[in-house]
Coordinates of C-alpha atoms (C1' of nucleotides) in Angstrom, one line a residue:
Chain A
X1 CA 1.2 -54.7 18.3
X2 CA -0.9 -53.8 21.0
X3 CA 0.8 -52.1 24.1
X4 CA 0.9 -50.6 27.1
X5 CA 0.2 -46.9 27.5
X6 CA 2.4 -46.8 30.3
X7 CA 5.4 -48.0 28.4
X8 CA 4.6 -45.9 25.6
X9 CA 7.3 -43.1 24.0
X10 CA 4.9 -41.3 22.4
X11 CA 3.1 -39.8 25.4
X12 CA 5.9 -38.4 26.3
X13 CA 4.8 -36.1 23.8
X14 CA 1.4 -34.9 24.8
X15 CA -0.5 -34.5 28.0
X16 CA -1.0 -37.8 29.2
X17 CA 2.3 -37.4 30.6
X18 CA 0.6 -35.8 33.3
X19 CA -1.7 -38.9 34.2
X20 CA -0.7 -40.9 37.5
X21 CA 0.0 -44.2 37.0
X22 CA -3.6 -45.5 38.1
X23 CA -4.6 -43.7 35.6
X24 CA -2.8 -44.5 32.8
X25 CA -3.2 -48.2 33.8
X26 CA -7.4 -47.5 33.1
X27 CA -6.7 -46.0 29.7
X28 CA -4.1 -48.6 28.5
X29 CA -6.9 -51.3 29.5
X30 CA -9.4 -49.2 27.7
X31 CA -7.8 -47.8 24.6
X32 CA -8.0 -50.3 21.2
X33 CA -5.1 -49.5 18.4
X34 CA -5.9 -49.4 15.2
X35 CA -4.9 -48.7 11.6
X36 CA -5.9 -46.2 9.1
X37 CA -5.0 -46.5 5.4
X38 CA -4.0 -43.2 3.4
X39 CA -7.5 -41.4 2.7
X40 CA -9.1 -42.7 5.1
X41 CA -10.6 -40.6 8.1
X42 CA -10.4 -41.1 11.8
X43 CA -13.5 -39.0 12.0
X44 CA -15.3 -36.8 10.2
X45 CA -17.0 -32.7 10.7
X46 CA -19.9 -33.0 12.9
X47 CA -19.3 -36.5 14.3
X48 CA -19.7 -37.2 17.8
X49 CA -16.5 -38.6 19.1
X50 CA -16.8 -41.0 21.9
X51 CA -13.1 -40.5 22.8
X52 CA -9.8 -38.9 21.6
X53 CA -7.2 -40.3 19.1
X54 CA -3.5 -40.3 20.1
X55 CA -1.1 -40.7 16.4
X56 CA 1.1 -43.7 17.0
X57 CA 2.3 -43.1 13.4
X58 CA 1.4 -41.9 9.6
X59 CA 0.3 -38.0 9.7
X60 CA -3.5 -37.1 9.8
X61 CA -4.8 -33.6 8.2
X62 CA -7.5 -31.5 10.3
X63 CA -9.9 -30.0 8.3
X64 CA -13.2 -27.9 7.5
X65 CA -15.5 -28.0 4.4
X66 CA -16.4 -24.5 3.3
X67 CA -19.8 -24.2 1.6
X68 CA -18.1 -23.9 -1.8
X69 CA -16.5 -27.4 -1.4
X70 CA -13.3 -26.8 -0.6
X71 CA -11.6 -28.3 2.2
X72 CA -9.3 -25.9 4.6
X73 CA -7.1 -27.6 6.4
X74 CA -5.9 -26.1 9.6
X75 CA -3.6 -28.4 11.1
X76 CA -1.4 -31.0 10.2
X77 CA -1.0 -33.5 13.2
X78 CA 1.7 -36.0 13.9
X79 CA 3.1 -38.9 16.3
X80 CA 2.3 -38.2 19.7
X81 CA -0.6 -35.8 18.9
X82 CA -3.8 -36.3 20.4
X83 CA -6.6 -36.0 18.5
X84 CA -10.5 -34.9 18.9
X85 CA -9.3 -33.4 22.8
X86 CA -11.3 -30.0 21.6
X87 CA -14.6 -31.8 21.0
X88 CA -14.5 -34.3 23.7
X89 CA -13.7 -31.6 26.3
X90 CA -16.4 -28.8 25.2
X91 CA -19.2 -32.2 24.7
X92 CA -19.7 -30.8 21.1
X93 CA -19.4 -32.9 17.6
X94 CA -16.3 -32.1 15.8
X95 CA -15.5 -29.4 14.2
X96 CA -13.0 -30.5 11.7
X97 CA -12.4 -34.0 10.1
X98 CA -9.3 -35.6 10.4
X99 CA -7.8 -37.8 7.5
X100 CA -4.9 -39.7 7.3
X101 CA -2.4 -38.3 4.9
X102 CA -0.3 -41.8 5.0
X103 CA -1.0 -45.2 6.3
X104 CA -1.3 -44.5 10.3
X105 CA -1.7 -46.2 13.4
X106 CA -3.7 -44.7 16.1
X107 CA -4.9 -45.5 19.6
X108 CA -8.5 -44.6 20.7
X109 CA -8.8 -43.7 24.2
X110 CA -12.6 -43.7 25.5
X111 CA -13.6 -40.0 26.8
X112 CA -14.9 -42.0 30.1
X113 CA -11.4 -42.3 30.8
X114 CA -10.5 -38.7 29.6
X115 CA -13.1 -36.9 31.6
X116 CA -12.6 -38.9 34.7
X117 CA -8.7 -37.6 35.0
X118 CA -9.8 -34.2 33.7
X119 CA -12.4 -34.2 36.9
X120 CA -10.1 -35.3 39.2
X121 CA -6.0 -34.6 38.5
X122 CA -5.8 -30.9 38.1
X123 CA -2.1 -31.9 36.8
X124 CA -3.3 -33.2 33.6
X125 CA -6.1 -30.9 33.0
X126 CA -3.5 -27.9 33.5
X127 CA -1.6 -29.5 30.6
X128 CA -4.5 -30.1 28.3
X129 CA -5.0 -26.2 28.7
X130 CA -1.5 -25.2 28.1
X131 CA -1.9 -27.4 25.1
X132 CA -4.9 -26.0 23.3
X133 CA -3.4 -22.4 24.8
X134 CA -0.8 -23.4 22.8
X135 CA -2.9 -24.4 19.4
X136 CA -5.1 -21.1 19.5
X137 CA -2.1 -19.1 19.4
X138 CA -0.8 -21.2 16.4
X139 CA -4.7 -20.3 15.2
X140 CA -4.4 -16.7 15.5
X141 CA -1.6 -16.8 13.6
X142 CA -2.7 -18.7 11.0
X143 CA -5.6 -16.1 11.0
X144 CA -3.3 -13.0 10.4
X145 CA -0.9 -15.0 8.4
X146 CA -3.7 -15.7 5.6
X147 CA -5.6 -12.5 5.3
X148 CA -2.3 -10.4 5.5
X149 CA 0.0 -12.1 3.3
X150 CA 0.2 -13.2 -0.2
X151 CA -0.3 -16.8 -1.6
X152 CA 3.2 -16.1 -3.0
X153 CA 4.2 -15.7 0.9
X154 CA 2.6 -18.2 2.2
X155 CA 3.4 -21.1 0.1
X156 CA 6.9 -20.3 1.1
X157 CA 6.0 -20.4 4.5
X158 CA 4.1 -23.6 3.8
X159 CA 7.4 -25.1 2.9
X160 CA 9.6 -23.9 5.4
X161 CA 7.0 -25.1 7.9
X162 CA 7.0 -28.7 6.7
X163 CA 10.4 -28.7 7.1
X164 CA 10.6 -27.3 10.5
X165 CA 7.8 -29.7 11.4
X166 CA 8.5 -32.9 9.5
X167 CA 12.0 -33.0 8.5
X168 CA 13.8 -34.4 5.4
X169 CA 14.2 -37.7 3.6
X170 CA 17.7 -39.0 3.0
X171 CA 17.6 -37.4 -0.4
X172 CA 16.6 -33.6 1.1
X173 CA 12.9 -33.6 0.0
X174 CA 10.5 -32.7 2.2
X175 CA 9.7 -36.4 4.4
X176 CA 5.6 -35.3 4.3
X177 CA 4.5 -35.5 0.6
X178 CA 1.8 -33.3 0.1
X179 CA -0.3 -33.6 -3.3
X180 CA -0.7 -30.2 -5.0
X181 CA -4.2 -30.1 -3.8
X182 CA -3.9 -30.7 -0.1
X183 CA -1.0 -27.9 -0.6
X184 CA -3.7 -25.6 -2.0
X185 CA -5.7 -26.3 0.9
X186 CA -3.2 -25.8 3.4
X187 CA -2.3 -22.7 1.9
X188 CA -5.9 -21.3 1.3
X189 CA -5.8 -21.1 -2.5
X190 CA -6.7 -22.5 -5.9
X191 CA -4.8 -25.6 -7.1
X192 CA -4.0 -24.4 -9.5
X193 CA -2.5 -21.2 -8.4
X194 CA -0.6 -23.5 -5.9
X195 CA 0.9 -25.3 -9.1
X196 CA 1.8 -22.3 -10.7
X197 CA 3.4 -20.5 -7.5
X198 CA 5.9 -24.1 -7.1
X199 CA 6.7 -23.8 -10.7
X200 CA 7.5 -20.1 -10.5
X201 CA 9.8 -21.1 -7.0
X202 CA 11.3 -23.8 -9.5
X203 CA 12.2 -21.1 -12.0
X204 CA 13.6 -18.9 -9.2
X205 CA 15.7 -21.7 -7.7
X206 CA 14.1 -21.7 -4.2
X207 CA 13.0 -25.0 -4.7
X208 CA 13.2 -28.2 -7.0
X209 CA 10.8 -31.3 -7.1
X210 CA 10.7 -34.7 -8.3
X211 CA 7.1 -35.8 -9.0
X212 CA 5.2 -34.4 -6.3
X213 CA 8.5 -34.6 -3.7
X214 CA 9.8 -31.5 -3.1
X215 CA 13.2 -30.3 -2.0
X216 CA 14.1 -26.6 -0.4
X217 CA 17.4 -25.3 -2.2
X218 CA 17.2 -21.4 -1.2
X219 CA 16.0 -21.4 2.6
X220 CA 17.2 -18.3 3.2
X221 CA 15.4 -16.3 0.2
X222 CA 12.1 -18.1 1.3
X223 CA 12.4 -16.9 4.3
X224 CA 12.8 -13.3 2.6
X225 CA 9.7 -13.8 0.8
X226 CA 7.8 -14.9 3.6
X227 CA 8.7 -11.4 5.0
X228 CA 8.0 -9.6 2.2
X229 CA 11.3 -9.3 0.3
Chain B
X1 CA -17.0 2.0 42.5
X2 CA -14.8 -1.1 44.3
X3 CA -16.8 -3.8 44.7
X4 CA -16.8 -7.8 45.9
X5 CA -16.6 -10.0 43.1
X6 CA -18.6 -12.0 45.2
X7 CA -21.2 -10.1 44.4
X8 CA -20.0 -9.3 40.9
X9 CA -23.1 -10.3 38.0
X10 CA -20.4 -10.3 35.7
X11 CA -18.4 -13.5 37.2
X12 CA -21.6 -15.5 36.3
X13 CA -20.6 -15.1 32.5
X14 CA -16.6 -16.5 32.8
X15 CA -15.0 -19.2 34.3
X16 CA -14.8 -17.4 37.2
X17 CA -17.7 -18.9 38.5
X18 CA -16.2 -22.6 39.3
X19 CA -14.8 -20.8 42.0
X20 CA -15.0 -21.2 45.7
X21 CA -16.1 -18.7 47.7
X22 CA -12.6 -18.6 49.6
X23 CA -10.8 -18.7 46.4
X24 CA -13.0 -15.7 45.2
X25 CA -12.1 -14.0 48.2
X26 CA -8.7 -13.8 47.9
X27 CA -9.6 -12.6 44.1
X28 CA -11.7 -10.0 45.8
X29 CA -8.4 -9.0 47.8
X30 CA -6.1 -8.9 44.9
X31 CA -8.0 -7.3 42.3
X32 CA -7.8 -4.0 41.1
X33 CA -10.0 -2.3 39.0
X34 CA -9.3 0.6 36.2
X35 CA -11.1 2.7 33.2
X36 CA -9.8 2.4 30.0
X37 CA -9.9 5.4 27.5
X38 CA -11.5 4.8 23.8
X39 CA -8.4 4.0 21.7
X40 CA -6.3 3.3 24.6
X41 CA -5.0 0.1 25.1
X42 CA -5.5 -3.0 28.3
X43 CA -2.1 -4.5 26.5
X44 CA -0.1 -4.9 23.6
X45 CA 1.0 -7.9 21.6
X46 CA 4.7 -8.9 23.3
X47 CA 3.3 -7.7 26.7
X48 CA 4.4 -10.2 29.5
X49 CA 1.2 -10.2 31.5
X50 CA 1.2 -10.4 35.3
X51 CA -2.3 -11.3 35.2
X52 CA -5.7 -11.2 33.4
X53 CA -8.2 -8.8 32.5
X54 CA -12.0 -8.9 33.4
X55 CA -13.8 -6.8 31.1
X56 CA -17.0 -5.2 33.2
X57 CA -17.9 -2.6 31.1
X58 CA -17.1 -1.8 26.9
X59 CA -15.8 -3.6 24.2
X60 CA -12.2 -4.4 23.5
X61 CA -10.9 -5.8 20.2
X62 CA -7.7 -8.0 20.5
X63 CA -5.7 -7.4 17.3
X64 CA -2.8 -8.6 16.3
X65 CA -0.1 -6.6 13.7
X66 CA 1.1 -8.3 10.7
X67 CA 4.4 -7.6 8.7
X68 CA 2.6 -4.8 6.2
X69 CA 2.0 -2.5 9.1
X70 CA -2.0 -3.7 9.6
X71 CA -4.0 -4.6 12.2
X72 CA -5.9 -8.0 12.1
X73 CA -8.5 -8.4 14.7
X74 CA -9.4 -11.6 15.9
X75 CA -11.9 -11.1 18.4
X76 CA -14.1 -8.1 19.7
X77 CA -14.5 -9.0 23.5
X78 CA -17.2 -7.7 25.9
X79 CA -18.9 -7.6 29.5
X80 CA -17.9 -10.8 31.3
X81 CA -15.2 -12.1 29.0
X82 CA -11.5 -12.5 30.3
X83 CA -8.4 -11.0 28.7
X84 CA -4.9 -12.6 28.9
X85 CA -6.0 -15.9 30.0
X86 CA -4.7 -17.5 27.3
X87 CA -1.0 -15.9 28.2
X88 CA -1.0 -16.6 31.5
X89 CA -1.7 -20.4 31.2
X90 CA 1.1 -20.5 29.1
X91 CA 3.6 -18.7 30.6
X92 CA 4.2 -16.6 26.9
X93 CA 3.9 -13.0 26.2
X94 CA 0.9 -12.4 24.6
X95 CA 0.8 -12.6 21.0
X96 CA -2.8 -10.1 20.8
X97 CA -2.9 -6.4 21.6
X98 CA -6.3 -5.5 24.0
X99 CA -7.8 -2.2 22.9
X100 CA -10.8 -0.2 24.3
X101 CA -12.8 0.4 21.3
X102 CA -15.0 2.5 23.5
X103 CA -14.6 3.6 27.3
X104 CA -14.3 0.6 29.6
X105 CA -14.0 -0.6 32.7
X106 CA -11.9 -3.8 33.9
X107 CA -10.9 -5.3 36.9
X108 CA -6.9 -6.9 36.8
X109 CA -6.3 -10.0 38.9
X110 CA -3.1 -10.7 39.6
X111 CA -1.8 -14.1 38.2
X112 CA -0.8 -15.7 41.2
X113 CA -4.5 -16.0 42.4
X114 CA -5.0 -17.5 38.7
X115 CA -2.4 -19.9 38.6
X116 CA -2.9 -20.7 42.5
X117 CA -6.5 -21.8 41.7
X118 CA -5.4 -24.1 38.3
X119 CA -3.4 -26.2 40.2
X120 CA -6.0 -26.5 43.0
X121 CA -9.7 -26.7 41.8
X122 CA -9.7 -28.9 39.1
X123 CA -13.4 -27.8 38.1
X124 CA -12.3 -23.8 37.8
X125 CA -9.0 -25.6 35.2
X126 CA -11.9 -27.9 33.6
X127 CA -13.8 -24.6 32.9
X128 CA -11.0 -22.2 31.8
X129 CA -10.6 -25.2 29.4
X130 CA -13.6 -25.5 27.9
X131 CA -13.6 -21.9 27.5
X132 CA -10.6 -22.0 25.9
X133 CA -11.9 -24.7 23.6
X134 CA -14.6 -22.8 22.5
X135 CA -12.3 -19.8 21.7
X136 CA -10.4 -22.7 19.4
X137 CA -13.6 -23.6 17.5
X138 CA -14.4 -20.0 16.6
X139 CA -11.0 -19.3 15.4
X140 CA -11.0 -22.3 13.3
X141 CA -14.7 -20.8 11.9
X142 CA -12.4 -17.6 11.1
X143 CA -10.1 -19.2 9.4
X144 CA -12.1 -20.6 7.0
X145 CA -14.0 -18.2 6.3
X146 CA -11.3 -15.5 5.5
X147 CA -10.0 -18.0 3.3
X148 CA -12.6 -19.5 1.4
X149 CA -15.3 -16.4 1.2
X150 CA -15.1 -13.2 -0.5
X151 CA -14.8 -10.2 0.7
X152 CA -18.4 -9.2 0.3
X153 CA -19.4 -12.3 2.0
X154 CA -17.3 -11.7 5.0
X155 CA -18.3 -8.0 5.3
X156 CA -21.8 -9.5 5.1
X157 CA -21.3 -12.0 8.1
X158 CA -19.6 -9.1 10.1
X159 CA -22.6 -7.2 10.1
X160 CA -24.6 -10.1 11.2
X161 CA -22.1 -11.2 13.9
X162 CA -21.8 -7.4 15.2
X163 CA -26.3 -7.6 15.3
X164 CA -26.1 -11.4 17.1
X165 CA -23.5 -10.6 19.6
X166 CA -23.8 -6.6 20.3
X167 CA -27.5 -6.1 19.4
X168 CA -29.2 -3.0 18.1
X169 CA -29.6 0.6 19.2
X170 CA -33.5 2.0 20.0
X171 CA -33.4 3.5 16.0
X172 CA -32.4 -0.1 14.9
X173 CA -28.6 0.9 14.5
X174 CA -26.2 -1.8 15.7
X175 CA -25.0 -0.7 19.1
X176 CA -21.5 -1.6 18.5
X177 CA -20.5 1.2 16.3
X178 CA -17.1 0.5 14.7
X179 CA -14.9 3.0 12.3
X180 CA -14.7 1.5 8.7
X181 CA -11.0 0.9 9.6
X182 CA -11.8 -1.0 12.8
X183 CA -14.6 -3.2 9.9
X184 CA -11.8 -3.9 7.9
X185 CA -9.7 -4.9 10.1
X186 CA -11.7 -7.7 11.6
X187 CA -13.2 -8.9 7.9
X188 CA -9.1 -8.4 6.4
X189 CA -9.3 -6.3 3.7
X190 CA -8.1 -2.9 2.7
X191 CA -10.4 -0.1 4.1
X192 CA -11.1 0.8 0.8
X193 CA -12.6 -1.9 -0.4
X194 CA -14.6 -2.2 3.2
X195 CA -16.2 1.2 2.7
X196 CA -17.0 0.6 -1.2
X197 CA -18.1 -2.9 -0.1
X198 CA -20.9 -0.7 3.1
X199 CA -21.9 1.9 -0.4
X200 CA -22.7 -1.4 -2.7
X201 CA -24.7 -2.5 0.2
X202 CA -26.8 0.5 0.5
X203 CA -27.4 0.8 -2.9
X204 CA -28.7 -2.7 -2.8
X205 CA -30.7 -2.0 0.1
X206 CA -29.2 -4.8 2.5
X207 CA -28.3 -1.8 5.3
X208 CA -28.8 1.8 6.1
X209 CA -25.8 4.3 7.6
X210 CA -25.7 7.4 9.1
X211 CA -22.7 8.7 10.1
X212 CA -20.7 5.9 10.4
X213 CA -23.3 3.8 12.2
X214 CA -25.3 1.0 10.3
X215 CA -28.5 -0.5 10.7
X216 CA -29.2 -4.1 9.1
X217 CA -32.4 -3.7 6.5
X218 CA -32.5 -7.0 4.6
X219 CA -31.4 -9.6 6.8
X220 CA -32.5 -12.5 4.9
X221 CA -30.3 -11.3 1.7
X222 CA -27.4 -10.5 4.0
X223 CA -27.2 -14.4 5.0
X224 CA -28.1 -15.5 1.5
X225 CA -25.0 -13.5 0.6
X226 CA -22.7 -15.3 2.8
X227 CA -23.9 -18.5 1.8
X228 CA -23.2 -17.5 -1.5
X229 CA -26.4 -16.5 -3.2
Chain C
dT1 C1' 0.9 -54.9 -18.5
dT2 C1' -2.6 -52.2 -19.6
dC3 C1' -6.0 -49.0 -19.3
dA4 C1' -8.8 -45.8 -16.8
dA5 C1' -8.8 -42.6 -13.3
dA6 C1' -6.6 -39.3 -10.8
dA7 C1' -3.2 -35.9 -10.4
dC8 C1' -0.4 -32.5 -12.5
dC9 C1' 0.5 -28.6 -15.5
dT10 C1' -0.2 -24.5 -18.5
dG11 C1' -2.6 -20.9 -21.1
dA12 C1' -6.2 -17.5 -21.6
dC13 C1' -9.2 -14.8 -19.5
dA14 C1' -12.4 -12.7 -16.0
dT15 C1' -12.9 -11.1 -11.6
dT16 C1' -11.6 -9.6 -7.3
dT17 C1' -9.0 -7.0 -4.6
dG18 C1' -5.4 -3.7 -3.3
dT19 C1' -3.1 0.8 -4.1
dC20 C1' -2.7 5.6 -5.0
dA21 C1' -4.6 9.9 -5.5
dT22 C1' -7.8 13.3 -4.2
dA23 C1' -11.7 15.4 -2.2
dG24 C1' -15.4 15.9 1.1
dT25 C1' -16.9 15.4 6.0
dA26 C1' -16.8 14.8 10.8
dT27 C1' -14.5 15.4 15.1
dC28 C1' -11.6 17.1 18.6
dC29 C1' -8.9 20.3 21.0
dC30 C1' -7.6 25.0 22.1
Chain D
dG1 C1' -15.8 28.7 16.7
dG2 C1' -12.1 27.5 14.0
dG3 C1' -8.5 25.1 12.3
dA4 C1' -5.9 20.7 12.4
dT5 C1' -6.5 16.1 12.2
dA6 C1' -8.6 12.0 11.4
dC7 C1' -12.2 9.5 9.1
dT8 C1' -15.1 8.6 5.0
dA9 C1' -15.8 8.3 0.2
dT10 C1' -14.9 7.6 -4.8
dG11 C1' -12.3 7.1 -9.2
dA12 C1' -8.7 5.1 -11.9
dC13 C1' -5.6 1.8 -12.3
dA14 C1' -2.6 -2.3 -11.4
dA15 C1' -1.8 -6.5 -9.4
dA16 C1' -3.2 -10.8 -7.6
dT17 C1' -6.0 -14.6 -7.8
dG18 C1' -9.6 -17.7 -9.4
dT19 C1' -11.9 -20.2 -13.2
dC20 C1' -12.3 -22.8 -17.3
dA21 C1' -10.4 -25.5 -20.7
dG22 C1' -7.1 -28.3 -22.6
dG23 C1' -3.4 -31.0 -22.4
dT24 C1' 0.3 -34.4 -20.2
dT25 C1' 2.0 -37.4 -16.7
dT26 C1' 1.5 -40.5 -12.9
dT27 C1' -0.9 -43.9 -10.3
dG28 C1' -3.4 -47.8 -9.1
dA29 C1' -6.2 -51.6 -9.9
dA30 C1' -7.8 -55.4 -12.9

DNA sequence: TTCAAAACCTGACATTTGTCATAGTATCCC
DNA sequence: GGGATACTATGACAAATGTCAGGTTTTGAA
């Protein structure tokens, strides 16, 4: 199970592509694997991470805790994404919590070895930046995206997004299953009202579902919708 | 009006400071410096952006249009903050418009002295990074707020973010003095509701307008408010 | 397998928010 | 200084969304 880093696929994925091969050797002898069961979190909103998290597999949900006790969540983050690289590089406790959505397997990387490279190979600190250049424009979108638009419109962007993102299973539903909840939360919205938008897709024949899978059938009127008719 | 930014006061607020005194030369060389007209704009969202923006004097808010024809903005930059960084690390045209929301002054520095300096000085990268991470944070804050607060308690945090971050005028007005439409825009709502929102708050006595400046009265029930009462 | 807990779903209703219309007020430019 | 233009303000209404309450179904653990 356990591995070496510089062998892995995954960071061909993320910035520690960018590491020398010294360097990679010191994180692979630093870094411990380990698993996470569905629910569980990696870390949680104002912890102090000691290091970063790179997703070996399972997906992991970023979110925030408003003060009326819903969660937000503002990112869904899978293999080959690294984890907690925002708080470990500004020395501040986390922002978000990140919980595993399905059973994952993660390697912890010790920010000793993080901020060493960062100090020292301008190479890989250039791609850390282009990476969380990258994620604050996704932010700002999301930030237009849910004060502009409808629920309506952005539960169907919701969908198309997992399937861009995530893909589907053999039987064409969505390969992330989402409950209704985390949905809501995704979206920004009630539960319920998230229950009553996928019922109303249902009825429109944009979508059908199977428990709580879920299958695109219209792609192209989603998209529509997302725009605004 | 030209002037070293080896001297500049300003360069002691940005990232700009993790640089050598060669490297700021060649800044210094490069740079040019313009005024900006209230209303007029630094650049617009699709821009492809031969370098970034030092803001020396004003405020600009970077905006960004949605589908429905409005304006979200996502952050009201001033004195010492850096425009288009985020652009130029990534190579992309820039998803944000920059507008003057009252007459400033910048300097532009070409990219080439930007990007020339990332791949050499890893402490000037390690600082545009934690900037940038910081930017992150905030617009994960905004995110949740828009979608977990009212209206009212949004309009309530504006007021206290514009009093934190722009201060007050000698009569106790804040000094940042925005049109209703410009409020709306960063709390994202209609300006409708925005302006009833400002008369509900006078008549409950939480601020004071004239004209369409605002002065804070009851500070206290304004943060009670966006905590939700 | 069974039973309790959790998740899903729907209806009824209240509240929030946006839209449209219209009028007053300030501001800018000639 | 005056008129066009943009900004502020308010009412009336419609639409979107949240909340509460009650059911049904699914899930998971004993």
């Amino acid at each position: 199970m356990e591995s070496r880093c510089e062998n892995c696929i995954i960071r061909q994925f993320n910035s520690l592509r960018a590491m020398s091969k010294e360097e990679l050797k010191q994180v692979s002898d630093s870094k411990t694997t380990k698993t996470v069961k569905k629910g569980e979190p990696i870390f949680e909103e104002g912890d102090k991470l000691n290091g970063v998290y790179c997703v070996r597999n399972g997906i992991s949900k970023l979110s925030k805790l408003s003060a009326n006790g819903k969660d937000q969540i503002v990112k869904l983050a899978s293999k080959g994404e690294v984890l907690g690289q925002r708080s470990v590089v500004s020395q501040e406790t986390t922002n978000l919590s990140a919980i595993a959505v399905n059973d994952m397997e993660v390697c912890f990387i010790p920010k000793e070895s993080i901020n060493n490279t960062l100090q020292k190979n301008p190479n890989f600190t250039l791609e850390v930046l282009r990476h969380m250049a990258h994620d604050l424009k996704e932010a700002d979108d999301v930030i237009v995206n849910i004060s502009q638009k409808t629920v309506k419109q952005r539960m169907a962007e919701a969908f198309l997004y997992l399937q861009n993102n995530f893909g589907e299973d053999a039987d064409g539903f969505l390969a992330l299953t989402l409950s209704r909840e985390d949905i809501s939360n995704v979206v920004g919205t009630a539960t319920e009202s998230a229950i009553r938008i996928i019922s109303e897709f249902k009825k429109m024949g944009l979508i059908h579902t199977s428990g709580k899978k879920i299958a695109i059938k219209d792609e192209r009127k989603l998209l529509e919708m997302v725009e605004g008719f």
